[in-house]
């Protein structure tokens, strides 16, 4: 309540607008062809060494006020994507558009402006707080960096600490080691909120917490989102948490987007074999429905030398020759135009034996898609 | 009896230590408190303060003139009335000379280290924070200096610059810049990759601001600890240079120089000859113990 007055949105957007039409017309964030290859050390005599293809041509949109969940195995490029969005790492290629303004470039949005509008919450609550700073110093640091006076920054720090449920009188002058994991993560959220961003990137923000604490922090995040009309990009490997908090989901595999769509569609009718394996690998609460066999066998292939064509084909039970020849594009399938996947078995006329017939009704997918 | 369960949101309750709320202290207040409670550190601080105070007030507390020689009173043993610690080979009072000697020797210990800490930590933090080519240039230059043993380097530099107090100060400062740079760089490289530095970058803070606000607060304790451990070494090196004739010149009182001139009398008056060495030993041991105490006191672990 108290924080609400101070954290006024410049462009308040009603959260009740339908998400799908919104993402098509006026996305808050649009990412196109984002690419980052990390060069490995080595390579003799000045010859270029190998590259890790961390993020390779990722495109997506985030509508104002929605929560986009990003899931995938460790090493699939989720965190790199978040750091590229914040420009903590410079992308090799790709365009980031924030509210119809390009980020970077000659007449684009400056990094300073970007970082006022987009903030990041890290996974490790301890490593992301300076052990020598009190909580008020830590939260106020960014404000002072943005040119706000010390006393005003302190006042604002107390305000956001209160917003995340930490009584400033008790917590403002404490050091990280004097707080519990959940309290530290609340401070991390407070620090991100201090600059009044509109988009919060949550990189595994609740993953390292105990289950009970995780639930508390999740509820806090939802409450804050509703109160401040925020937009979230929620990165996690925990499928249940993503389903709980997200409106739409983006599934990544080895630096690429393999499936995207509304959360219920993706969870109940997954198209890509990888998504299906991920969903199947979730542990059930019901002991009679326990997972007996591992849905995906083997390890993630090396991102230094990824498989040709479809990157999932080395672990895919339905891989055919076409999968190694051509890379499947991300295309809509099924009855929802917002639900798309990158799999030859779903694209009519792709040459895959399970692909629906060219020109056929989209609903034939039920027969054509691999079971 | 009805069981009542209260659900407490753990993340909202303050941690209470020992049943009472803790008194809040800033980091430096807490570090000072830990240092004051360490008897060894406080003992060293007392001894060193005494030495420094004696050196500063030397003209008022010494019983004799440090430069007036007397052939009659040569090499009087320790305990001679009027000459508490005896006299040297030219009949000058040892106590007076040792107190005056502390002026130069302690200066030789503290000033080069202060200068080297300033330059070394700036170079090291810059190299560590920016990495890449900046790091390579700074650290390779430091490595060149590192290739020589510190004694040899000090002798070489002092030899090239010529004898004299100022030249010794300069050469000792140069000798200690590379090791401090190395420590600062290592500490900074470790801090730079931490999430809180990345979070600070994400708020749009500039590099100098992050270095001052986030890097320095974390690397200052290893740098200060290491630098304080070098003070003893600096005193010994300065004494060594004086002993070799590259430092201070004869009439001046300096512990190293006194050791050098009394060397010829070691069979006649061994106790007198050893006294300057004892002073060097006490001072350097105290600085090293104090450095250990500082490291413990500045450790942030609760």
XYZ file of C-alpha atoms in Angstrom:
673
model
C 0.000 0.000 0.000
C 2.649 2.445 1.074
C 4.941 1.602 -1.799
C 2.197 1.928 -4.342
C 2.100 5.689 -4.349
C 5.791 5.998 -5.040
C 6.018 3.273 -7.639
C 3.682 4.815 -10.159
C 3.825 3.468 -13.668
C 4.387 5.978 -16.414
C 2.145 4.031 -18.752
C -0.249 1.990 -16.708
C -1.634 -0.901 -18.695
C -4.679 -2.855 -17.693
C -3.652 -6.439 -17.126
C -7.055 -7.703 -18.167
C -6.466 -7.327 -21.927
C -6.314 -10.609 -23.768
C -2.713 -11.668 -23.911
C -2.498 -13.231 -27.341
C -3.867 -10.357 -29.370
C -1.757 -8.037 -27.285
C 1.443 -9.889 -28.022
C 0.670 -9.672 -31.706
C -0.134 -5.984 -31.733
C 1.789 -4.151 -29.022
C 4.460 -6.272 -27.382
C 6.388 -4.801 -24.486
C 9.539 -6.616 -25.529
C 10.348 -8.028 -28.934
C 13.452 -10.118 -29.472
C 14.492 -11.077 -32.976
C 17.264 -13.435 -33.988
C 19.258 -13.045 -30.790
C 22.570 -14.814 -31.124
C 25.628 -15.179 -28.933
C 28.620 -17.423 -29.592
C 31.261 -17.527 -26.892
C 34.737 -18.012 -28.214
C 36.669 -20.686 -26.405
C 40.242 -20.172 -25.353
C 42.667 -22.079 -27.455
C 43.036 -22.181 -31.173
C 46.714 -22.165 -31.964
C 48.701 -19.454 -33.752
C 45.932 -16.890 -33.804
C 43.520 -19.206 -35.555
C 39.980 -18.913 -34.339
C 39.215 -21.447 -31.635
C 35.934 -23.225 -31.213
C 32.747 -21.366 -30.349
C 30.081 -22.257 -27.843
C 26.787 -21.583 -29.552
C 25.076 -20.476 -26.364
C 22.128 -18.660 -27.893
C 21.456 -19.165 -31.580
C 18.724 -17.170 -33.264
C 16.224 -16.798 -30.439
C 13.105 -14.747 -31.188
C 10.120 -14.075 -28.987
C 7.771 -11.396 -27.764
C 6.585 -10.502 -24.294
C 3.297 -8.667 -23.996
C 2.794 -5.911 -21.459
C 1.658 -7.344 -18.172
C 2.186 -11.010 -18.970
C 4.537 -13.565 -17.485
C 6.621 -15.501 -19.961
C 8.081 -18.684 -18.543
C 11.353 -19.895 -20.051
C 12.181 -23.558 -19.454
C 14.883 -25.938 -20.537
C 17.723 -28.088 -19.297
C 20.871 -26.645 -17.745
C 23.056 -25.221 -20.460
C 20.286 -24.542 -22.958
C 20.958 -20.799 -22.950
C 18.253 -19.549 -20.585
C 20.541 -17.478 -18.379
C 22.596 -16.219 -21.307
C 19.369 -14.986 -22.893
C 18.539 -13.036 -19.729
C 21.999 -11.462 -19.648
C 21.755 -10.594 -23.329
C 18.418 -8.891 -22.702
C 20.033 -6.770 -19.971
C 23.058 -6.181 -22.203
C 25.326 -7.510 -19.488
C 26.697 -9.503 -22.399
C 26.819 -7.970 -25.864
C 24.864 -10.042 -28.391
C 26.604 -11.016 -31.646
C 23.440 -10.549 -33.639
C 19.823 -9.794 -33.061
C 17.458 -6.982 -32.358
C 15.908 -6.147 -29.010
C 12.951 -3.787 -29.125
C 11.499 -2.404 -25.936
C 8.172 -0.617 -26.301
C 8.781 -0.015 -30.019
C 12.252 1.397 -29.393
C 15.406 -0.389 -30.448
C 17.930 -1.012 -27.726
C 21.438 0.209 -28.540
C 22.549 1.450 -31.927
C 22.801 5.048 -33.078
C 19.407 6.450 -32.223
C 18.235 3.558 -30.080
C 17.550 3.411 -26.393
C 20.594 3.944 -24.196
C 21.748 1.192 -21.842
C 21.023 3.515 -18.936
C 17.400 3.819 -19.957
C 17.178 0.099 -20.652
C 18.444 -0.669 -17.187
C 15.885 1.592 -15.590
C 13.116 -0.291 -17.349
C 14.427 -3.833 -17.157
C 15.914 -5.397 -14.042
C 17.304 -8.812 -13.220
C 16.888 -11.016 -10.144
C 19.590 -13.625 -9.725
C 19.433 -17.208 -8.546
C 22.097 -17.248 -5.849
C 20.707 -14.994 -3.138
C 24.008 -14.902 -1.271
C 26.420 -14.273 -4.139
C 24.198 -11.542 -5.520
C 24.497 -9.396 -2.390
C 27.716 -7.625 -1.490
C 28.783 -9.086 1.888
C 30.115 -5.658 2.953
C 26.941 -3.713 2.201
C 23.964 -3.294 4.462
C 20.630 -4.012 2.838
C 19.810 -0.311 2.544
C 23.165 0.377 0.890
C 22.691 -2.527 -1.474
C 19.183 -1.531 -2.515
C 20.064 2.159 -2.733
C 23.260 1.627 -4.750
C 21.553 1.613 -8.137
C 19.531 4.692 -7.258
C 22.645 6.642 -6.316
C 24.240 5.410 -9.533
C 21.262 6.802 -11.434
C 21.899 10.196 -9.883
C 19.512 10.206 -6.943
C 20.638 11.905 -3.731
C 21.843 9.738 -0.869
C 19.059 10.617 1.568
C 16.398 10.160 -1.082
C 17.929 6.803 -2.085
C 17.826 5.672 1.519
C 14.177 6.661 1.830
C 13.339 4.822 -1.379
C 15.352 1.766 -0.247
C 13.288 1.588 2.937
C 10.162 1.894 0.847
C 10.951 -1.057 -1.419
C 12.197 -3.140 1.487
C 8.805 -2.630 3.043
C 7.177 -3.482 -0.275
C 8.842 -6.914 -0.288
C 7.749 -7.480 3.302
C 10.958 -6.639 5.148
C 10.536 -4.147 7.987
C 13.174 -1.439 7.279
C 13.697 -0.755 10.985
C 14.884 -4.329 11.407
C 16.487 -5.155 8.075
C 17.847 -1.943 6.542
C 21.098 -1.990 8.502
C 21.723 -5.717 8.353
C 24.376 -7.563 6.394
C 23.643 -10.481 4.044
C 25.052 -13.097 6.442
C 22.539 -11.977 9.059
C 19.592 -12.873 6.816
C 18.028 -16.169 5.798
C 17.907 -17.315 2.185
C 14.325 -16.218 1.704
C 14.993 -12.819 3.251
C 18.019 -12.333 1.018
C 15.979 -13.184 -2.037
C 13.401 -10.612 -0.974
C 16.210 -8.054 -0.821
C 17.252 -9.070 -4.336
C 13.718 -8.424 -5.518
C 13.712 -5.103 -3.646
C 16.945 -4.052 -5.301
C 15.498 -4.818 -8.720
C 12.311 -2.920 -7.901
C 14.129 0.145 -6.544
C 14.628 1.566 -10.021
C 10.903 1.155 -10.828
C 11.418 -1.168 -13.784
C 8.525 -2.344 -15.919
C 10.048 -5.687 -16.834
C 11.624 -8.045 -14.333
C 13.843 -10.881 -15.543
C 13.767 -13.586 -12.897
C 16.673 -15.933 -13.547
C 15.979 -19.028 -11.452
C 14.913 -16.560 -8.783
C 13.318 -19.146 -6.517
C 15.264 -22.260 -7.505
C 17.768 -22.264 -4.672
C 15.192 -21.771 -1.932
C 13.515 -24.326 0.286
C 10.120 -25.432 -0.973
C 8.152 -23.553 1.682
C 10.206 -20.402 1.257
C 9.973 -20.770 -2.509
C 6.191 -20.636 -2.269
C 6.339 -17.500 -0.131
C 8.636 -15.724 -2.555
C 6.489 -16.825 -5.514
C 3.401 -15.387 -3.854
C 5.304 -12.191 -3.182
C 6.305 -11.977 -6.850
C 2.712 -12.440 -7.989
C 1.449 -9.878 -5.504
C 4.040 -7.306 -6.551
C 3.345 -7.935 -10.224
C -0.340 -7.247 -9.762
C 0.260 -4.205 -7.624
C 2.793 -2.543 -9.894
C 1.552 -3.848 -13.276
C 4.875 -5.474 -14.011
C 5.855 -7.780 -16.847
C 7.874 -10.874 -15.960
C 10.222 -13.141 -17.834
C 10.481 -16.106 -15.495
C 13.398 -18.408 -16.192
C 13.373 -21.750 -14.419
C 14.012 -25.426 -14.846
C 11.138 -26.207 -12.496
C 8.181 -27.011 -14.717
C 5.609 -26.891 -11.950
C 6.670 -23.437 -10.838
C 6.623 -22.189 -14.428
C 3.137 -23.569 -14.948
C 1.992 -21.915 -11.740
C 3.261 -18.434 -12.543
C 3.344 -18.126 -16.344
C 0.846 -17.031 -18.959
C 2.951 -18.263 -21.853
C 5.902 -20.622 -22.007
C 9.044 -20.709 -24.117
C 10.874 -24.039 -24.272
C 14.555 -23.849 -25.129
C 16.895 -26.591 -26.222
C 20.590 -26.054 -26.923
C 20.356 -22.342 -27.620
C 17.179 -22.504 -29.694
C 13.478 -22.090 -29.085
C 11.754 -25.425 -29.757
C 8.255 -24.611 -28.629
C 6.222 -21.668 -27.455
C 2.617 -21.105 -26.591
C 0.040 -20.470 -23.891
C 0.964 -22.336 -20.740
C -2.019 -24.713 -20.676
C -1.611 -25.595 -24.356
C 2.049 -26.410 -23.966
C 1.493 -28.474 -20.827
C -1.570 -30.380 -22.003
C -0.842 -30.729 -25.713
C 2.897 -30.387 -26.222
C 3.975 -30.581 -29.851
C 7.717 -30.961 -29.826
C 9.093 -34.341 -28.693
C 11.459 -32.530 -26.340
C 8.661 -30.628 -24.653
C 6.726 -33.852 -24.351
C 9.708 -35.519 -22.689
C 10.117 -32.587 -20.314
C 6.463 -32.663 -19.320
C 6.615 -36.424 -18.855
C 9.695 -36.182 -16.673
C 7.857 -34.190 -14.014
C 7.401 -36.114 -10.838
C 3.832 -36.921 -10.032
C 2.257 -36.445 -6.631
C 0.463 -39.730 -7.165
C 2.668 -42.748 -6.368
C 0.709 -44.946 -8.750
C 1.682 -42.664 -11.609
C 5.370 -42.639 -10.915
C 7.841 -42.086 -13.729
C 9.461 -45.432 -14.449
C 11.702 -44.786 -17.411
C 13.701 -41.688 -18.230
C 11.752 -39.850 -20.947
C 14.878 -38.397 -22.561
C 17.952 -40.554 -22.669
C 21.503 -39.346 -22.869
C 23.178 -36.034 -22.220
C 22.735 -32.685 -23.867
C 24.962 -32.638 -26.983
C 27.888 -30.226 -26.914
C 26.895 -26.677 -27.822
C 30.365 -26.309 -29.365
C 29.497 -28.702 -32.140
C 25.723 -29.049 -32.156
C 23.975 -31.661 -34.326
C 23.097 -30.616 -37.864
C 19.487 -29.905 -38.775
C 17.269 -30.299 -35.761
C 19.408 -30.065 -32.635
C 17.232 -32.506 -30.744
C 17.510 -35.333 -33.295
C 20.313 -37.151 -31.430
C 17.961 -37.817 -28.533
C 14.668 -37.831 -30.386
C 12.798 -41.145 -30.711
C 11.229 -40.013 -33.995
C 14.352 -38.737 -35.738
C 14.473 -39.396 -39.471
C 16.840 -38.434 -42.257
C 15.068 -35.110 -42.877
C 15.851 -34.062 -39.295
C 19.589 -34.116 -39.914
C 19.308 -32.351 -43.259
C 17.194 -29.308 -42.519
C 16.571 -27.273 -39.438
C 12.838 -27.163 -38.660
C 11.418 -23.628 -38.441
C 9.251 -22.562 -35.524
C 5.736 -22.832 -36.942
C 2.234 -22.712 -35.566
C 0.430 -26.018 -35.419
C -2.790 -27.345 -33.982
C -5.834 -25.225 -33.292
C -4.160 -22.327 -31.502
C -2.197 -19.928 -33.700
C -0.186 -18.795 -30.681
C 1.115 -22.313 -30.099
C 4.084 -23.175 -32.264
C 6.906 -25.696 -32.308
C 10.013 -26.408 -34.343
C 9.591 -30.036 -35.400
C 9.487 -31.609 -38.859
C 6.894 -34.082 -37.675
C 4.430 -31.203 -37.248
C 5.135 -29.310 -40.443
C 3.042 -30.373 -43.426
C 5.170 -31.472 -46.371
C 8.421 -31.489 -44.421
C 9.293 -34.978 -45.607
C 8.930 -36.534 -42.171
C 6.843 -39.693 -42.201
C 4.696 -38.442 -39.334
C 4.126 -34.988 -40.800
C 0.562 -34.058 -41.656
C -0.340 -34.057 -45.353
C 0.354 -30.767 -47.165
C -2.675 -28.518 -47.239
C -4.409 -30.710 -44.746
C -6.478 -29.399 -41.900
C -4.401 -28.311 -38.906
C -6.514 -30.609 -36.756
C -5.029 -33.689 -38.509
C -2.099 -33.103 -36.218
C -3.667 -35.456 -33.716
C -3.054 -38.324 -36.119
C 0.116 -37.057 -37.708
C 2.026 -36.079 -34.627
C 4.161 -38.729 -33.009
C 2.544 -40.307 -30.043
C -4.914 -30.546 25.071
C -5.513 -28.872 21.776
C -2.495 -28.579 19.596
C -2.097 -25.179 18.175
C 0.011 -24.694 15.124
C 1.059 -21.244 14.114
C 2.392 -20.794 10.656
C 5.133 -18.229 10.601
C 6.444 -16.839 7.366
C 10.098 -17.528 8.047
C 11.290 -14.918 5.581
C 9.548 -12.169 7.503
C 10.806 -12.831 11.014
C 14.030 -11.191 12.060
C 16.772 -13.514 13.193
C 17.373 -13.115 16.860
C 20.817 -14.010 18.104
C 21.077 -15.193 21.686
C 17.552 -14.136 22.506
C 18.165 -10.444 22.037
C 18.286 -8.168 19.053
C 21.781 -7.512 17.923
C 23.356 -4.124 18.175
C 23.996 -2.900 14.668
C 27.537 -1.980 13.769
C 29.105 -0.934 10.529
C 31.682 -3.246 9.051
C 34.636 -1.156 10.190
C 33.247 -0.767 13.696
C 32.875 -4.526 13.977
C 36.394 -5.111 12.646
C 37.872 -2.620 15.109
C 35.985 -4.249 17.963
C 37.409 -7.660 17.064
C 40.921 -6.189 16.816
C 40.673 -4.469 20.213
C 39.643 -7.760 21.801
C 42.699 -9.600 20.476
C 45.483 -9.466 23.138
C 48.321 -10.285 20.730
C 47.337 -7.512 18.326
C 46.922 -5.040 21.160
C 50.345 -5.990 22.575
C 51.941 -5.403 19.181
C 50.121 -2.114 18.765
C 51.415 -0.976 22.190
C 55.021 -1.879 21.386
C 54.863 -0.253 17.964
C 53.183 2.877 19.329
C 55.922 3.130 21.936
C 58.597 2.868 19.227
C 56.910 5.436 17.013
C 56.344 7.837 19.917
C 59.974 7.469 21.021
C 61.158 8.134 17.470
C 58.995 11.244 17.139
C 60.010 12.707 20.494
C 63.649 11.554 20.258
C 65.303 14.978 20.880
C 63.444 15.399 24.174
C 63.769 11.939 25.657
C 67.278 10.856 24.706
C 70.009 11.261 27.356
C 72.865 12.064 24.948
C 73.582 13.599 21.574
C 73.492 10.888 18.883
C 76.433 12.310 16.931
C 79.014 13.401 19.530
C 81.797 10.831 19.637
C 84.060 10.047 22.551
C 87.119 7.827 22.141
C 87.342 7.325 25.907
C 83.847 5.882 26.189
C 84.159 3.396 23.333
C 82.189 0.111 23.576
C 81.049 0.459 27.143
C 79.032 -2.658 28.096
C 75.276 -2.638 28.615
C 74.371 -1.297 32.064
C 77.178 1.240 32.410
C 75.954 4.156 34.559
C 74.901 6.984 32.252
C 74.914 4.650 29.273
C 72.033 2.278 29.879
C 72.597 0.232 26.722
C 76.339 0.904 26.515
C 78.097 2.774 23.721
C 79.110 2.043 20.145
C 82.560 1.852 18.552
C 82.844 5.659 18.540
C 81.638 6.109 22.121
C 78.121 7.306 21.232
C 75.245 6.322 23.512
C 73.509 3.195 22.130
C 70.067 4.004 23.614
C 70.102 7.449 22.017
C 71.247 6.037 18.670
C 68.650 3.266 18.732
C 65.846 5.757 19.396
C 67.068 8.068 16.639
C 67.607 5.046 14.397
C 63.933 4.180 14.798
C 63.061 7.448 13.049
C 64.600 6.369 9.783
C 63.981 2.624 10.069
C 60.260 2.971 10.851
C 59.914 5.536 8.083
C 61.586 3.019 5.770
C 59.046 0.447 6.854
C 55.879 2.532 6.627
C 56.306 5.041 3.816
C 57.308 2.705 0.951
C 54.498 0.330 1.888
C 51.960 3.169 1.977
C 53.066 4.380 -1.445
C 53.200 0.851 -2.872
C 49.745 0.027 -1.457
C 48.270 3.093 -3.119
C 49.754 2.407 -6.555
C 49.650 -1.373 -6.324
C 45.987 -1.564 -5.385
C 44.923 0.898 -8.080
C 46.890 -1.018 -10.722
C 45.722 -4.407 -9.463
C 42.061 -3.473 -9.173
C 42.047 -1.887 -12.629
C 43.792 -4.929 -14.115
C 41.454 -7.323 -12.342
C 38.238 -5.468 -13.069
C 38.753 -4.721 -16.737
C 40.613 -7.925 -17.567
C 41.623 -8.652 -21.146
C 44.363 -6.519 -22.647
C 44.513 -4.070 -19.720
C 45.125 -6.980 -17.384
C 47.734 -8.475 -19.664
C 49.774 -5.273 -19.971
C 49.741 -4.441 -16.244
C 50.370 -7.967 -15.022
C 53.143 -8.759 -17.512
C 55.007 -5.612 -16.459
C 54.534 -6.661 -12.828
C 55.845 -10.114 -13.734
C 59.059 -8.612 -15.078
C 59.708 -7.066 -11.659
C 58.630 -10.299 -10.040
C 61.314 -12.231 -11.869
C 63.942 -10.739 -9.532
C 64.156 -11.611 -5.847
C 63.051 -8.547 -3.862
C 66.446 -8.093 -2.200
C 68.248 -8.155 -5.522
C 65.733 -5.746 -7.044
C 66.079 -3.329 -4.129
C 69.873 -3.506 -4.341
C 69.785 -2.981 -8.091
C 67.394 -0.024 -7.946
C 69.154 1.630 -5.012
C 72.478 1.068 -6.745
C 71.208 2.694 -9.907
C 69.627 5.655 -8.102
C 72.533 6.153 -5.709
C 72.695 6.219 -1.931
C 70.458 8.461 0.148
C 67.245 8.372 2.129
C 64.986 9.522 -0.714
C 66.437 7.075 -3.219
C 66.001 4.189 -0.802
C 62.377 5.204 -0.271
C 61.824 5.276 -4.037
C 63.477 1.948 -4.709
C 61.644 0.213 -1.842
C 58.312 1.586 -3.091
C 59.038 0.202 -6.545
C 60.007 -3.158 -5.094
C 56.671 -3.534 -3.272
C 54.316 -2.344 -6.007
C 54.334 -5.627 -8.027
C 53.458 -8.014 -5.166
C 50.643 -5.745 -3.952
C 49.396 -5.409 -7.531
C 49.341 -9.188 -7.785
C 47.326 -9.606 -4.588
C 44.883 -6.837 -5.567
C 44.436 -8.314 -9.040
C 43.776 -11.809 -7.709
C 41.221 -10.538 -5.187
C 39.505 -8.351 -7.784
C 39.276 -11.096 -10.386
C 37.500 -13.203 -7.805
C 35.046 -10.421 -6.901
C 34.406 -9.300 -10.473
C 32.599 -12.483 -11.457
C 30.280 -12.390 -8.443
C 26.597 -11.840 -9.075
C 26.465 -8.667 -6.991
C 28.884 -6.933 -9.347
C 26.746 -8.023 -12.281
C 23.662 -6.779 -10.431
C 25.372 -3.419 -9.922
C 26.177 -3.276 -13.634
C 22.544 -4.073 -14.328
C 21.481 -0.976 -12.393
C 23.438 1.130 -14.867
C 26.248 2.077 -12.469
C 29.514 3.205 -14.049
C 32.734 1.232 -13.721
C 34.427 3.684 -11.279
C 31.340 3.640 -9.088
C 31.236 -0.149 -9.043
C 34.964 -0.314 -8.310
C 34.631 2.046 -5.341
C 31.314 0.754 -4.034
C 31.582 -2.962 -4.645
C 35.148 -3.977 -5.465
C 37.151 -1.878 -3.005
C 34.907 -2.799 -0.073
C 35.753 -6.436 -0.686
C 39.402 -6.324 -1.744
C 40.618 -3.792 0.822
C 40.955 -6.380 3.574
C 43.248 -8.813 1.688
C 45.299 -5.896 0.374
C 45.689 -4.224 3.785
C 46.521 -7.531 5.448
C 49.161 -8.343 2.879
C 50.615 -4.829 2.895
C 50.953 -4.794 6.675
C 52.864 -8.059 6.502
C 55.348 -6.368 4.157
C 56.230 -3.577 6.609
C 58.626 -5.833 8.523
C 60.234 -6.936 5.292
C 60.626 -3.325 4.195
C 62.457 -2.448 7.436
C 64.763 -5.424 6.946
C 65.401 -4.516 3.302
C 66.150 -0.889 4.185
C 68.527 -2.098 6.894
C 70.120 -4.419 4.379
C 70.632 -1.581 1.927
C 72.227 0.531 4.671
C 74.384 -2.415 5.631
C 75.604 -2.669 2.045
C 76.322 1.048 1.933
C 73.520 1.747 -0.540
C 71.237 3.435 1.944
C 72.052 5.936 4.632
C 75.576 7.238 5.066
C 77.570 6.892 8.301
C 76.987 9.602 10.845
C 73.245 9.063 10.502
C 71.632 6.741 13.009
C 69.791 3.859 11.330
C 69.358 0.316 12.615
C 70.810 -1.330 9.521
C 73.699 1.075 9.344
C 74.466 0.610 13.054
C 74.499 -3.137 12.540
C 77.009 -2.611 9.760
C 79.404 -0.379 11.691
C 79.199 -2.409 14.918
C 79.953 -5.586 12.993
C 83.720 -5.009 13.439
C 83.304 -4.916 17.220
C 81.262 -8.096 17.470
C 84.046 -9.958 19.345
C 84.731 -7.071 21.722
C 81.134 -6.199 22.600
C 78.751 -8.817 21.159
C 75.693 -7.555 23.055
C 76.116 -3.992 21.780
C 76.612 -5.227 18.216
C 73.441 -7.287 18.273
C 71.153 -4.588 19.738
C 70.149 -2.900 16.438
C 69.308 -6.340 15.058
C 67.070 -6.971 18.051
C 65.207 -3.732 17.332
C 64.664 -4.763 13.708
C 63.451 -8.158 14.886
C 60.979 -6.724 17.400
C 59.570 -4.216 14.922
C 59.140 -6.692 12.073
C 57.687 -9.440 14.277
C 55.202 -6.939 15.730
C 54.123 -5.790 12.287
C 53.679 -9.392 11.139
C 51.654 -10.392 14.194
C 49.546 -7.280 13.788
C 48.970 -8.240 10.173
C 47.709 -11.646 11.294
C 45.417 -9.986 13.809
C 44.096 -7.645 11.121
C 43.279 -10.550 8.848
C 41.252 -12.226 11.569
C 39.536 -8.999 12.577
C 38.617 -8.058 9.009
C 37.170 -11.454 8.204
C 33.481 -10.879 7.583
C 32.339 -14.311 8.720
C 29.912 -13.906 11.604
